mmCIF file of C-alpha atoms in Angstrom:
data_model
loop_
_atom_site.group_PDB
_atom_site.id
_atom_site.type_symbol
_atom_site.label_atom_id
_atom_site.label_comp_id
_atom_site.label_asym_id
_atom_site.label_seq_id
_atom_site.Cartn_x
_atom_site.Cartn_y
_atom_site.Cartn_z
ATOM 1 C CA MET A 361 26.103 -5.149 4.608
ATOM 2 C CA GLU A 362 26.997 -8.576 3.191
ATOM 3 C CA GLU A 363 26.686 -10.177 6.613
ATOM 4 C CA LYS A 364 23.253 -8.669 7.127
ATOM 5 C CA LEU A 365 22.120 -9.804 3.699
ATOM 6 C CA GLU A 366 23.268 -13.334 4.442
ATOM 7 C CA ARG A 367 21.321 -13.249 7.698
ATOM 8 C CA PHE A 368 18.241 -11.957 5.855
ATOM 9 C CA LYS A 369 18.482 -14.845 3.384
ATOM 10 C CA GLU A 370 18.932 -17.390 6.193
ATOM 11 C CA ILE A 371 15.816 -16.119 7.993
ATOM 12 C CA ILE A 372 13.732 -16.314 4.843
ATOM 13 C CA ASP A 373 15.052 -19.779 3.924
ATOM 14 C CA GLN A 374 14.377 -21.206 7.393
ATOM 15 C CA HIS A 375 10.821 -19.997 7.896
ATOM 16 C CA HIS A 376 7.454 -20.455 6.180
ATOM 17 C CA ARG A 377 4.950 -17.902 7.490
ATOM 18 C CA ILE A 378 6.130 -14.446 6.412
ATOM 19 C CA VAL A 379 4.295 -11.100 6.489
ATOM 20 C CA PHE A 380 5.427 -8.230 4.310
ATOM 21 C CA PHE A 381 4.210 -4.884 5.693
ATOM 22 C CA GLY A 382 4.681 -2.188 3.058
ATOM 23 C CA GLY A 383 4.207 1.532 2.765
ATOM 24 C CA ALA A 384 4.405 4.117 -0.007
ATOM 25 C CA GLY A 385 8.159 3.598 -0.429
ATOM 26 C CA VAL A 386 7.483 0.149 -1.850
ATOM 27 C CA SER A 387 5.836 1.664 -4.930
ATOM 28 C CA THR A 388 8.103 4.674 -5.542
ATOM 29 C CA ALA A 389 10.479 2.489 -7.559
ATOM 30 C CA SER A 390 7.510 1.846 -9.851
ATOM 31 C CA GLY A 391 7.106 5.572 -10.479
ATOM 32 C CA ILE A 392 4.323 6.181 -7.954
ATOM 33 C CA PRO A 393 5.156 9.148 -5.675
ATOM 34 C CA ASP A 394 4.854 8.843 -1.926
ATOM 35 C CA PHE A 395 3.194 11.388 0.358
ATOM 36 C CA ARG A 396 5.726 12.530 2.912
ATOM 37 C CA SER A 397 9.103 12.744 1.219
ATOM 38 C CA SER A 398 10.560 15.953 -0.225
ATOM 39 C CA ALA A 399 9.273 14.854 -3.646
ATOM 40 C CA GLY A 400 5.953 13.534 -2.381
ATOM 41 C CA LEU A 401 2.395 14.762 -2.774
ATOM 42 C CA TYR A 402 2.396 16.774 0.458
ATOM 43 C CA ALA A 403 5.471 18.690 -0.693
ATOM 44 C CA GLU A 404 3.424 19.949 -3.640
ATOM 45 C CA ASP A 405 0.818 21.492 -1.349
ATOM 46 C CA GLN A 406 2.527 24.874 -1.447
ATOM 47 C CA HIS A 407 1.669 25.078 -5.167
ATOM 48 C CA ARG A 408 -2.004 24.217 -4.632
ATOM 49 C CA GLN A 409 -4.899 26.276 -3.338
ATOM 50 C CA LEU A 410 -5.951 23.281 -1.195
ATOM 51 C CA PRO A 411 -3.791 20.681 0.594
ATOM 52 C CA ALA A 412 -3.901 17.102 -0.649
ATOM 53 C CA GLU A 413 -5.405 15.858 2.614
ATOM 54 C CA GLU A 414 -8.438 18.106 2.142
ATOM 55 C CA ILE A 415 -8.949 17.137 -1.505
ATOM 56 C CA VAL A 416 -8.977 13.404 -0.724
ATOM 57 C CA SER A 417 -11.391 13.759 2.182
ATOM 58 C CA THR A 418 -14.936 12.472 2.338
ATOM 59 C CA SER A 419 -16.432 15.934 2.697
ATOM 60 C CA PHE A 420 -14.569 17.309 -0.331
ATOM 61 C CA PHE A 421 -15.546 14.303 -2.440
ATOM 62 C CA GLN A 422 -19.217 14.786 -1.570
ATOM 63 C CA LYS A 423 -19.202 18.546 -2.253
ATOM 64 C CA ASN A 424 -16.808 18.715 -5.221
ATOM 65 C CA PRO A 425 -16.749 15.364 -7.041
ATOM 66 C CA ALA A 426 -15.382 16.785 -10.290
ATOM 67 C CA GLN A 427 -12.364 18.399 -8.525
ATOM 68 C CA PHE A 428 -11.891 15.274 -6.438
ATOM 69 C CA PHE A 429 -11.678 13.005 -9.473
ATOM 70 C CA GLN A 430 -9.451 15.404 -11.378
ATOM 71 C CA PHE A 431 -6.912 15.194 -8.529
ATOM 72 C CA TYR A 432 -7.517 11.468 -8.006
ATOM 73 C CA PHE A 433 -6.850 10.447 -11.616
ATOM 74 C CA ASP A 434 -3.943 12.908 -11.955
ATOM 75 C CA LYS A 435 -2.100 12.202 -8.682
ATOM 76 C CA LEU A 436 -3.255 8.905 -7.181
ATOM 77 C CA VAL A 437 -3.857 6.498 -10.052
ATOM 78 C CA TYR A 438 -0.974 5.118 -12.140
ATOM 79 C CA PRO A 439 -2.347 2.496 -14.539
ATOM 80 C CA GLU A 440 0.971 2.280 -16.405
ATOM 81 C CA ALA A 441 2.990 1.433 -13.288
ATOM 82 C CA LYS A 442 4.622 -1.993 -13.209
ATOM 83 C CA PRO A 443 5.721 -4.166 -10.244
ATOM 84 C CA ASN A 444 9.295 -3.562 -9.104
ATOM 85 C CA ILE A 445 11.833 -5.901 -7.535
ATOM 86 C CA ALA A 446 10.147 -5.783 -4.085
ATOM 87 C CA HIS A 447 6.792 -6.891 -5.455
ATOM 88 C CA GLN A 448 8.485 -9.541 -7.594
ATOM 89 C CA PHE A 449 10.615 -10.857 -4.723
ATOM 90 C CA MET A 450 7.602 -11.462 -2.471
ATOM 91 C CA ALA A 451 5.692 -13.145 -5.335
ATOM 92 C CA GLN A 452 8.683 -15.398 -5.978
ATOM 93 C CA LEU A 453 8.715 -16.516 -2.345
ATOM 94 C CA GLU A 454 5.058 -17.474 -2.637
ATOM 95 C CA GLU A 455 5.838 -19.412 -5.823
ATOM 96 C CA GLN A 456 8.447 -21.327 -3.827
ATOM 97 C CA GLY A 457 5.698 -22.522 -1.492
ATOM 98 C CA LYS A 458 6.036 -20.084 1.376
ATOM 99 C CA ASN A 459 2.962 -18.601 3.107
ATOM 100 C CA ILE A 460 3.383 -14.964 2.131
ATOM 101 C CA GLN A 461 0.860 -12.429 3.447
ATOM 102 C CA ILE A 462 1.088 -8.878 2.149
ATOM 103 C CA VAL A 463 -0.259 -6.081 4.367
ATOM 104 C CA THR A 464 -0.047 -2.859 2.391
ATOM 105 C CA GLN A 465 -0.874 0.782 2.963
ATOM 106 C CA ASN A 466 -0.754 1.386 -0.802
ATOM 107 C CA ILE A 467 -3.842 1.656 -3.020
ATOM 108 C CA ASP A 468 -2.195 0.294 -6.173
ATOM 109 C CA ASN A 469 -2.475 -3.384 -7.073
ATOM 110 C CA LEU A 470 1.179 -3.989 -7.968
ATOM 111 C CA HIS A 471 1.520 -6.899 -5.563
ATOM 112 C CA GLU A 472 -1.341 -8.670 -7.324
ATOM 113 C CA GLN A 473 0.166 -7.866 -10.730
ATOM 114 C CA ALA A 474 3.432 -9.458 -9.557
ATOM 115 C CA GLY A 475 1.561 -12.616 -8.608
ATOM 116 C CA SER A 476 0.926 -12.379 -4.858
ATOM 117 C CA SER A 477 -2.316 -14.071 -3.826
ATOM 118 C CA HIS A 478 -2.793 -12.874 -0.243
ATOM 119 C CA VAL A 479 -2.844 -9.067 -0.259
ATOM 120 C CA HIS A 480 -4.574 -7.113 2.522
ATOM 121 C CA HIS A 481 -5.176 -3.505 1.421
ATOM 122 C CA LEU A 482 -5.524 -1.416 4.576
ATOM 123 C CA HIS A 483 -6.547 1.683 2.630
ATOM 124 C CA GLY A 484 -8.399 -0.035 -0.180
ATOM 125 C CA THR A 485 -7.386 -0.198 -3.843
ATOM 126 C CA THR A 486 -8.035 1.808 -6.993
ATOM 127 C CA GLU A 487 -8.880 -1.441 -8.755
ATOM 128 C CA HIS A 488 -12.151 -1.721 -6.799
ATOM 129 C CA ASN A 489 -14.912 0.854 -7.382
ATOM 130 C CA TYR A 490 -18.626 0.973 -6.637
ATOM 131 C CA CYS A 491 -21.724 3.043 -7.321
ATOM 132 C CA ILE A 492 -22.670 5.093 -4.262
ATOM 133 C CA ASN A 493 -26.369 4.597 -5.173
ATOM 134 C CA CYS A 494 -26.784 0.915 -6.026
ATOM 135 C CA GLY A 495 -23.420 -0.537 -4.943
ATOM 136 C CA ARG A 496 -22.668 -2.009 -8.369
ATOM 137 C CA TYR A 497 -18.996 -2.997 -8.657
ATOM 138 C CA TYR A 498 -16.620 -1.698 -11.345
ATOM 139 C CA SER A 499 -12.990 -2.469 -11.991
ATOM 140 C CA TYR A 500 -10.743 0.438 -12.905
ATOM 141 C CA GLU A 501 -10.856 -0.611 -16.586
ATOM 142 C CA GLU A 502 -14.673 -0.499 -16.562
ATOM 143 C CA LEU A 503 -14.989 3.102 -15.429
ATOM 144 C CA ILE A 504 -16.881 5.389 -17.761
ATOM 145 C CA LEU A 505 -16.441 9.138 -17.171
ATOM 146 C CA ASP A 506 -19.043 11.808 -17.876
ATOM 147 C CA GLU A 507 -18.239 15.186 -19.456
ATOM 148 C CA SER A 508 -17.055 16.451 -16.055
ATOM 149 C CA GLY A 509 -14.619 13.578 -15.551
ATOM 150 C CA ILE A 510 -16.813 11.844 -12.951
ATOM 151 C CA PRO A 511 -17.205 8.030 -13.222
ATOM 152 C CA ARG A 512 -20.884 7.116 -13.629
ATOM 153 C CA CYS A 513 -22.844 3.929 -13.079
ATOM 154 C CA SER A 514 -24.266 2.445 -16.251
ATOM 155 C CA ALA A 515 -27.369 1.293 -14.337
ATOM 156 C CA ASP A 516 -28.495 4.458 -12.578
ATOM 157 C CA GLN A 517 -25.931 7.188 -13.437
ATOM 158 C CA GLY A 518 -24.831 7.329 -9.810
ATOM 159 C CA ILE A 519 -21.282 8.369 -8.996
ATOM 160 C CA VAL A 520 -18.847 5.480 -8.988
ATOM 161 C CA ARG A 521 -16.245 6.069 -6.322
ATOM 162 C CA PRO A 522 -12.995 4.199 -5.618
ATOM 163 C CA ASP A 523 -13.102 1.743 -2.759
ATOM 164 C CA VAL A 524 -10.267 3.559 -0.971
ATOM 165 C CA THR A 525 -10.218 5.057 2.487
ATOM 166 C CA LEU A 526 -10.551 8.848 2.278
ATOM 167 C CA TYR A 527 -9.640 11.223 5.073
ATOM 168 C CA GLY A 528 -12.510 11.255 7.544
ATOM 169 C CA GLU A 529 -13.347 7.579 6.960
ATOM 170 C CA GLN A 530 -12.597 4.524 9.079
ATOM 171 C CA LEU A 531 -10.482 1.649 7.852
ATOM 172 C CA ASP A 532 -12.359 -1.473 6.760
ATOM 173 C CA MET A 533 -12.351 -3.485 9.976
ATOM 174 C CA THR A 534 -12.644 -6.767 8.085
ATOM 175 C CA VAL A 535 -9.288 -6.041 6.448
ATOM 176 C CA VAL A 536 -7.799 -4.803 9.727
ATOM 177 C CA ASP A 537 -8.884 -8.009 11.499
ATOM 178 C CA GLN A 538 -7.323 -10.089 8.711
ATOM 179 C CA ALA A 539 -4.087 -8.107 9.017
ATOM 180 C CA ILE A 540 -4.010 -8.615 12.814
ATOM 181 C CA ARG A 541 -4.521 -12.333 12.362
ATOM 182 C CA VAL A 542 -1.680 -12.786 9.890
ATOM 183 C CA MET A 543 0.610 -10.625 12.035
ATOM 184 C CA LYS A 544 -0.069 -12.840 15.052
ATOM 185 C CA GLU A 545 0.566 -16.022 13.026
ATOM 186 C CA ALA A 546 3.751 -14.827 11.291
ATOM 187 C CA GLU A 547 7.190 -16.223 12.035
ATOM 188 C CA VAL A 548 8.908 -13.413 10.110
ATOM 189 C CA LEU A 549 7.908 -9.759 9.606
ATOM 190 C CA ILE A 550 9.433 -7.680 6.818
ATOM 191 C CA VAL A 551 8.698 -3.954 7.077
ATOM 192 C CA ALA A 552 9.608 -1.911 4.004
ATOM 193 C CA GLY A 553 9.078 1.576 2.618
ATOM 194 C CA THR A 554 7.172 3.026 5.517
ATOM 195 C CA SER A 555 7.972 5.639 8.181
ATOM 196 C CA LEU A 556 5.588 3.894 10.630
ATOM 197 C CA VAL A 557 3.931 7.192 11.533
ATOM 198 C CA VAL A 558 0.479 6.644 9.979
ATOM 199 C CA TYR A 559 -1.957 5.177 12.482
ATOM 200 C CA PRO A 560 -3.827 2.957 12.976
ATOM 201 C CA ALA A 561 -1.897 1.077 10.259
ATOM 202 C CA ALA A 562 1.500 1.453 11.903
ATOM 203 C CA GLY A 563 0.170 -0.022 15.141
ATOM 204 C CA LEU A 564 -0.397 -3.355 13.474
ATOM 205 C CA ILE A 565 3.235 -4.375 13.906
ATOM 206 C CA ASP A 566 2.569 -4.489 17.654
ATOM 207 C CA TYR A 567 0.618 -7.709 17.020
ATOM 208 C CA PHE A 568 3.691 -9.476 15.636
ATOM 209 C CA ASN A 569 4.851 -12.177 18.040
ATOM 210 C CA GLY A 570 7.459 -13.894 15.888
ATOM 211 C CA GLN A 571 11.202 -14.006 16.437
ATOM 212 C CA HIS A 572 12.508 -12.267 13.344
ATOM 213 C CA ALA A 573 11.743 -8.733 12.152
ATOM 214 C CA ILE A 574 13.481 -7.105 9.212
ATOM 215 C CA VAL A 575 13.095 -3.392 8.513
ATOM 216 C CA ILE A 576 14.133 -1.752 5.222
ATOM 217 C CA ASN A 577 13.777 2.029 4.815
ATOM 218 C CA ASN A 578 15.887 4.705 3.229
ATOM 219 C CA GLN A 579 15.702 6.814 6.424
ATOM 220 C CA PRO A 580 15.973 5.877 10.102
ATOM 221 C CA ILE A 581 12.618 5.106 11.713
ATOM 222 C CA ARG A 582 11.315 4.267 15.160
ATOM 223 C CA THR A 583 10.648 0.550 15.243
ATOM 224 C CA HIS A 584 8.539 0.424 18.399
ATOM 225 C CA ARG A 585 9.328 -2.679 20.445
ATOM 226 C CA LEU A 586 10.926 -4.523 17.487
ATOM 227 C CA GLU A 587 14.643 -5.230 17.512
ATOM 228 C CA PRO A 588 14.966 -5.768 13.784
ATOM 229 C CA LEU A 589 17.644 -6.639 11.338
ATOM 230 C CA LEU A 590 17.806 -3.083 10.041
ATOM 231 C CA PHE A 591 18.667 -1.834 6.554
ATOM 232 C CA ILE A 592 18.817 1.975 6.202
ATOM 233 C CA GLN A 593 19.087 2.050 2.431
ATOM 234 C CA ASP A 594 17.123 1.862 -0.767
ATOM 235 C CA MET A 595 14.774 -1.100 -0.720
ATOM 236 C CA THR A 596 15.490 -2.051 -4.345
ATOM 237 C CA ASP A 597 19.194 -2.470 -3.542
ATOM 238 C CA VAL A 598 18.377 -5.022 -0.855
ATOM 239 C CA PHE A 599 15.911 -7.076 -2.862
ATOM 240 C CA SER A 600 18.047 -6.969 -6.012
ATOM 241 C CA VAL A 601 20.845 -8.773 -4.184
ATOM 242 C CA LEU A 602 18.472 -11.352 -2.695
ATOM 243 C CA SER A 603 16.634 -12.178 -5.914
#
């Protein structure tokens, strides 16, 4: 363990262009549940009439906006969550002058709260919202809910939806293209808190051409063609030692 941590530190110290590719496990230490673990949202499906994947789909949102937003605000939005050691570690590296690019599957904005400037949200973010009628932008703090719990536009009373990718929708190709570009340019790739099973996001690591990949996950995962420096343990333990 100590030897691997020393190697991790050497790699970071000796390189400038670093991509951090993070999944739901990055935010669990901040109190935000993941989807696929035994304590995740999907594990709760047996107690619901409808599975989570159906509730956060485009078709369900369009037909049942009140139910959609009840689930969304209850299960997907955590305004009280604070950045953890992983978010802080990457922000510290940027402060030191390194080119840190964050590619995240998470819809929170904890990387931004920690101070990271270059964050590519593959699935959007709860911080960005827009009226489906006029396109007017709202931050999360600006949302005004009607009596049914549905956010409404102050200009035309249209529904204000989160700018996140729902099931049945395509990823924002502008963001995907940005993620591909930074992957290709990176010297170091850090993969953390993801099982690498959600596509097309997981396929992005195939664009990495650098020499050094580091994977941190609390369970073994398939790392495709990468031959990484591998940590099968809690992410916070690793970053706590390095900070």
